Short mmCIF file of C-alpha atoms in Angstrom, two decimals:
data_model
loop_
_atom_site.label_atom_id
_atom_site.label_comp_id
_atom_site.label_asym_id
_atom_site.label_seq_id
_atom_site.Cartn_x
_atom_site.Cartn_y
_atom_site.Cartn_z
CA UNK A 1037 8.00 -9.49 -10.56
CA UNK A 1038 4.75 -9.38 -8.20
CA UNK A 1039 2.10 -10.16 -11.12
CA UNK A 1040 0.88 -7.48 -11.25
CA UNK A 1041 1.21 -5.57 -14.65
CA UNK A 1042 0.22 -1.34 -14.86
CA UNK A 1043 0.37 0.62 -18.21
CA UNK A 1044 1.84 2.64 -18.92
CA UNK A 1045 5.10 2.96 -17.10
CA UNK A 1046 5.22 6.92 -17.40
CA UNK A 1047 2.95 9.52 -18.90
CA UNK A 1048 3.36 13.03 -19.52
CA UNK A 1049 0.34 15.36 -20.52
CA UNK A 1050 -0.71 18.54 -20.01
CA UNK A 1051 -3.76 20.13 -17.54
CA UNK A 1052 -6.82 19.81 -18.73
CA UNK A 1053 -6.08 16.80 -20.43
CA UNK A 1054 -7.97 13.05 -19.25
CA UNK A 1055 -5.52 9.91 -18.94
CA UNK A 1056 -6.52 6.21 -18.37
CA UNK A 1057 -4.33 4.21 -16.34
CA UNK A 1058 -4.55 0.29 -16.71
CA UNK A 1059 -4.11 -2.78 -14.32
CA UNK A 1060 -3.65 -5.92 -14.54
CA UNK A 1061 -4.07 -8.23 -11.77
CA UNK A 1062 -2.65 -11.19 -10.35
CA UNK A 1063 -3.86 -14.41 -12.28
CA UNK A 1064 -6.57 -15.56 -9.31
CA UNK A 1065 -7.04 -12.41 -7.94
CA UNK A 1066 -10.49 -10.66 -7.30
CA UNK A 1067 -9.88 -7.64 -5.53
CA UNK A 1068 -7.37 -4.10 -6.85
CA UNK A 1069 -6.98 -1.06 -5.19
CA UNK A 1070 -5.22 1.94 -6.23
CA UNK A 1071 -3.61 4.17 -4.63
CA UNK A 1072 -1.73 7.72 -5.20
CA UNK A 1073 1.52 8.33 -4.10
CA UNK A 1074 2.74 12.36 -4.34
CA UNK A 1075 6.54 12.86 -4.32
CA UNK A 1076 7.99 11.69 -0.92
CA UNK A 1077 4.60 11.18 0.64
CA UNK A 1078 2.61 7.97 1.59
CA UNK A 1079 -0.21 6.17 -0.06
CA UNK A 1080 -3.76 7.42 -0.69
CA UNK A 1081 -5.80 4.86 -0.89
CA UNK A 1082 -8.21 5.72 -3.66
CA UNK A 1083 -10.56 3.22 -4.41
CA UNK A 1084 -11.19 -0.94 -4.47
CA UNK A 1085 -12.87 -3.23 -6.57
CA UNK A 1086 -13.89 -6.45 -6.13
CA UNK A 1087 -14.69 -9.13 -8.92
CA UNK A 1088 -16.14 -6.14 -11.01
CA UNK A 1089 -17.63 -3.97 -8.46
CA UNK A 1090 -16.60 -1.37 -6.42
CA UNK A 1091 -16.11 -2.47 -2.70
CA UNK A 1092 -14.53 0.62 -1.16
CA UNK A 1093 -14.07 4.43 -1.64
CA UNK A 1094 -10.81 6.58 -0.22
CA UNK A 1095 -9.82 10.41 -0.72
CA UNK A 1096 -11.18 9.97 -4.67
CA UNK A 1097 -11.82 13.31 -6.65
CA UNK A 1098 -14.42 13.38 -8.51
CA UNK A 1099 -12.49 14.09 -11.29
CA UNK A 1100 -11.18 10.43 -11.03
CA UNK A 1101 -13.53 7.42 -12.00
CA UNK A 1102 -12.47 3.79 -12.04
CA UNK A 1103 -14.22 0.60 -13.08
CA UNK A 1104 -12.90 -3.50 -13.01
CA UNK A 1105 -14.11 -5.58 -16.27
CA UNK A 1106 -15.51 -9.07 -16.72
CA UNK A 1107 -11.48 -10.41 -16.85
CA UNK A 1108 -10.69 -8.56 -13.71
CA UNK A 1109 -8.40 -5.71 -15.38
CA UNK A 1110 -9.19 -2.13 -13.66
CA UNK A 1111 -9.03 1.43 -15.18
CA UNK A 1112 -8.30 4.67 -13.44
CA UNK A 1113 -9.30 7.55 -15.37
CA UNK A 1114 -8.23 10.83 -14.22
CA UNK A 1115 -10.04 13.94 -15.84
CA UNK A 1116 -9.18 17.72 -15.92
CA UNK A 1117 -6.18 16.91 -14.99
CA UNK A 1118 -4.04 19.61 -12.60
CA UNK A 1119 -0.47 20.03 -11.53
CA UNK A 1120 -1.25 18.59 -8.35
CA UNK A 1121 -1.97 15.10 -9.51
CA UNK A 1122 1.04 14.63 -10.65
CA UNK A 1123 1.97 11.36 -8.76
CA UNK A 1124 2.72 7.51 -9.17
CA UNK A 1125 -0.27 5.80 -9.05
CA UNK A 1126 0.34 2.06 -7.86
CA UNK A 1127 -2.28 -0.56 -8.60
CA UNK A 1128 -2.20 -3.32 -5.96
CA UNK A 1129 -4.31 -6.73 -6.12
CA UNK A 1130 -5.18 -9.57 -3.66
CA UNK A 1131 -7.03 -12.70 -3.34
CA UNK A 1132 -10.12 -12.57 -1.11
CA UNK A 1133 -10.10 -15.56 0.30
CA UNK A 1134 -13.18 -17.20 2.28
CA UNK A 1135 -10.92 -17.38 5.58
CA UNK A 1136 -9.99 -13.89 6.78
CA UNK A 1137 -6.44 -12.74 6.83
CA UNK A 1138 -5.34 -13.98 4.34
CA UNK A 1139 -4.42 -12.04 1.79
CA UNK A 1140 -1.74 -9.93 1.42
CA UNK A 1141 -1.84 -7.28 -1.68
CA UNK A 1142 0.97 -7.53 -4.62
CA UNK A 1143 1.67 -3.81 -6.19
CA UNK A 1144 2.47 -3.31 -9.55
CA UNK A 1145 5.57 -1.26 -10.56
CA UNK A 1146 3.31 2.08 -11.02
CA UNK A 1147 2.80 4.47 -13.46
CA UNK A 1148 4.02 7.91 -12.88
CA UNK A 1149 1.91 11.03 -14.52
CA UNK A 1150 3.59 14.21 -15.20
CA UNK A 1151 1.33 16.82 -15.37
CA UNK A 1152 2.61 20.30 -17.24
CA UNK B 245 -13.81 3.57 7.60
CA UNK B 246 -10.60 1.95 8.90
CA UNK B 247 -8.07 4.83 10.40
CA UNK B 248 -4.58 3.99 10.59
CA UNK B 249 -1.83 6.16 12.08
CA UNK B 250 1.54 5.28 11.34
CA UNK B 251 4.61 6.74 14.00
CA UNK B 252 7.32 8.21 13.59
CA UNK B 253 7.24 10.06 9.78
CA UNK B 254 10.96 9.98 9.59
CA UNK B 255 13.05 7.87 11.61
CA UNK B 256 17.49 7.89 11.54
CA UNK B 257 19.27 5.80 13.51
CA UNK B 258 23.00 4.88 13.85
CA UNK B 259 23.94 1.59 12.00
CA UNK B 260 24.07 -1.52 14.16
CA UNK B 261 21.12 0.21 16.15
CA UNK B 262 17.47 -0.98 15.98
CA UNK B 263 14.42 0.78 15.14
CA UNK B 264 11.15 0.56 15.96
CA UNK B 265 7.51 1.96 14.20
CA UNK B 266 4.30 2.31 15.06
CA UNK B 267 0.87 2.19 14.21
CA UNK B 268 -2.52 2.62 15.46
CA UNK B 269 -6.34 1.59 14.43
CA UNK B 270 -9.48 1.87 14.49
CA UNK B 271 -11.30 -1.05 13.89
CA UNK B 272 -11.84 -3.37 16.31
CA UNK B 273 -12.61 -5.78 13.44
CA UNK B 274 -9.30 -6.17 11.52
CA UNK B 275 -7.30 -9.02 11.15
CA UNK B 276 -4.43 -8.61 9.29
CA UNK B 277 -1.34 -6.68 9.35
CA UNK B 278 1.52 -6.17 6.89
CA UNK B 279 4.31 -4.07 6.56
CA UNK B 280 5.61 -3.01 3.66
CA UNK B 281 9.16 -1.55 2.26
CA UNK B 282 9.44 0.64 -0.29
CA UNK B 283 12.93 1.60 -1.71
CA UNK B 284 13.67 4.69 -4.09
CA UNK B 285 11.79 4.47 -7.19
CA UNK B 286 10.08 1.22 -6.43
CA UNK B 287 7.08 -0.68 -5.31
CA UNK B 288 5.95 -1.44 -1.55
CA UNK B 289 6.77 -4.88 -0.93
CA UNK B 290 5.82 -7.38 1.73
CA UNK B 291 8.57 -7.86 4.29
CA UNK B 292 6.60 -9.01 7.29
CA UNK B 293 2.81 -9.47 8.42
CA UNK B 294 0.90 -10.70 11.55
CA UNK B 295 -2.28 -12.03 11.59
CA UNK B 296 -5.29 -11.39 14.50
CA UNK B 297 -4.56 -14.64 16.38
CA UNK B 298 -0.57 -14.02 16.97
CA UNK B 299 0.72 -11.70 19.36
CA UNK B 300 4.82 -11.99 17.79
CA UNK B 301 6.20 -13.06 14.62
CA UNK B 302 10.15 -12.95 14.14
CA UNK B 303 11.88 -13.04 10.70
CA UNK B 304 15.92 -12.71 11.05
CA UNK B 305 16.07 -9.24 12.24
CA UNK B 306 12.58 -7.80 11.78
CA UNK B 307 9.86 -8.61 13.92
CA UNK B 308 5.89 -7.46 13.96
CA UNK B 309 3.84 -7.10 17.98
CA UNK B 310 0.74 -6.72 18.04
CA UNK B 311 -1.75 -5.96 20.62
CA UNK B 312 -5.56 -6.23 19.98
CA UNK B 313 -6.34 -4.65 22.98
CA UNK B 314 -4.69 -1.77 22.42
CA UNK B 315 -5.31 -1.97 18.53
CA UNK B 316 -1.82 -1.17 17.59
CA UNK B 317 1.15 -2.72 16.17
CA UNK B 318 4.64 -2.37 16.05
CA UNK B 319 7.83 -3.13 13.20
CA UNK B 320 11.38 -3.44 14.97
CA UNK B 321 14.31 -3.94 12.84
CA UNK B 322 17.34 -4.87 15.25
CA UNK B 323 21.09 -4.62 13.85
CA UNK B 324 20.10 -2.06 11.38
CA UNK B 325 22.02 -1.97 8.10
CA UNK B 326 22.31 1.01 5.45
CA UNK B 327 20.03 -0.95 2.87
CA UNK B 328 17.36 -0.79 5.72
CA UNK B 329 17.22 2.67 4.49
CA UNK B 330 13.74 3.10 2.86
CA UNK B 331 10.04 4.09 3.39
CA UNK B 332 8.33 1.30 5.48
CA UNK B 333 4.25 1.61 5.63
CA UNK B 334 2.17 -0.13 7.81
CA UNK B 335 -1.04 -1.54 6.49
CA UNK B 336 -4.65 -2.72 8.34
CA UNK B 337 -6.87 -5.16 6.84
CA UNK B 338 -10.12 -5.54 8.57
CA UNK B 339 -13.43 -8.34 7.69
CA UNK B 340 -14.42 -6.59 4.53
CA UNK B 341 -11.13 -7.09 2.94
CA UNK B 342 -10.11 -3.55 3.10
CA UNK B 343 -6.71 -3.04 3.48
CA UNK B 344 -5.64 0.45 4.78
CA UNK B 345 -1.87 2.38 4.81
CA UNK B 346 -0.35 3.95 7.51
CA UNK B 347 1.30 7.61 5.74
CA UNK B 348 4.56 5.92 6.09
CA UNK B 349 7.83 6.38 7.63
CA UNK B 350 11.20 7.07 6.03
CA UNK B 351 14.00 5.55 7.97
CA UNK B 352 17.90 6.30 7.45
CA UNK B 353 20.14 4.12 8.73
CA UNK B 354 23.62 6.13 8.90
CA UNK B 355 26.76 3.96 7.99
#
């Protein structure tokens, strides 16, 4: 178990529909990314947040929107939704430590969407 | 932002054999570098990482190179073994805590 707690585990719905994926962090850590991962193909980075703000911005549609709270716990909401985005989406988080390097990033199991 | 490139996308060797992947950067500025294993139907996990200030780091049979210069890093796995067999990403991590993924590379290690 890395700490790192996503819900749900699996979600079917159909296009046009809007979904909101939840993360929950390592206890201690500040930053969570999220990433997509289609069938049999890498990870798209997505988008980071840091103590409650966003830090970073990948390949993100516009469709998708994300946000950390006060307690560190991140949403991905995914709107419109298409065939394509079917995918696991993983939720990773890290300490940001003051000394650089050190901080390597725990994933969460994922939560695959089905789109139909 | 950071660009990594991650070498070769599939990779299968003969068991007993070792393997090596590759990946590339862009920013002068990073300092870490993990690699990550993910097997069928589960998360990436940590097997190995190298930090800025290290050229070599050995675990058992998998070891990390890197060369600043050159920005790019490598993963060998000597006596490969059929649970080797998964997708292994590279990652970059660079000053403003952004970590990066290579695309990934599926290796097959045949019994």
């Amino acid at each position: 178990d890395s700490g790192v707690t996503q819900t749900p585990k699996h979600l079917i719905t159909a296009t046009g529909q809007r979904v909101t994926l939840r993360c929950s962090p390592r206890s201690g850590d500040l930053s969570v990314y999220w990433y997509q991962q289609s069938l049999d193909q890498g990870l798209q980075f997505l988008i980071q947040y840091y103590n409650g703000e966003e830090r970073a911005k990948g390949n993100i549609l516009e469709r998708f929107s994300a946000q950390q709270f006060p307690d560190l716990h991140s949403e991905l909401n995914l709107s419109s939704l298409e065939l394509g985005d079917s995918a696991l989406y993983f939720c990773a988080s890290s300490v940001d430590a003051e000394e650089t390097g050190n901080t390597e990033a725990f994933f969460g199991q994922g939560t695959r969407l089905t789109v139909v | 932002g950071e660009n990594v490139e991650q070498h070769p996308s599939t990779l299968s060797v003969q068991e007993g054999d070792s393997a090596v992947i590759k990946c590339t950067y862009s920013d002068s500025a990073s300092n870490y570098f993990p690699w990550y294993k993910q097997e069928l139907g589960k998360r990436p996990q940590l097997i190995i990482d190298i930090r800025s200030n290290v050229g070599e780091k050995k675990d058992q049979r998998i070891a990390v190179t890197l060369n600043k210069t050159a920005k790019h890093f490598s993963l060998h796995i000597t006596e490969t073994q059929p649970e080797d067999s998964a997708v292994y990403f590279c990652a970059v991590l660079n000053n403003n805590n952004d970590m990066r993924f290579g695309a990934g590379t599926r290796l097959t290690v045949k019994p």
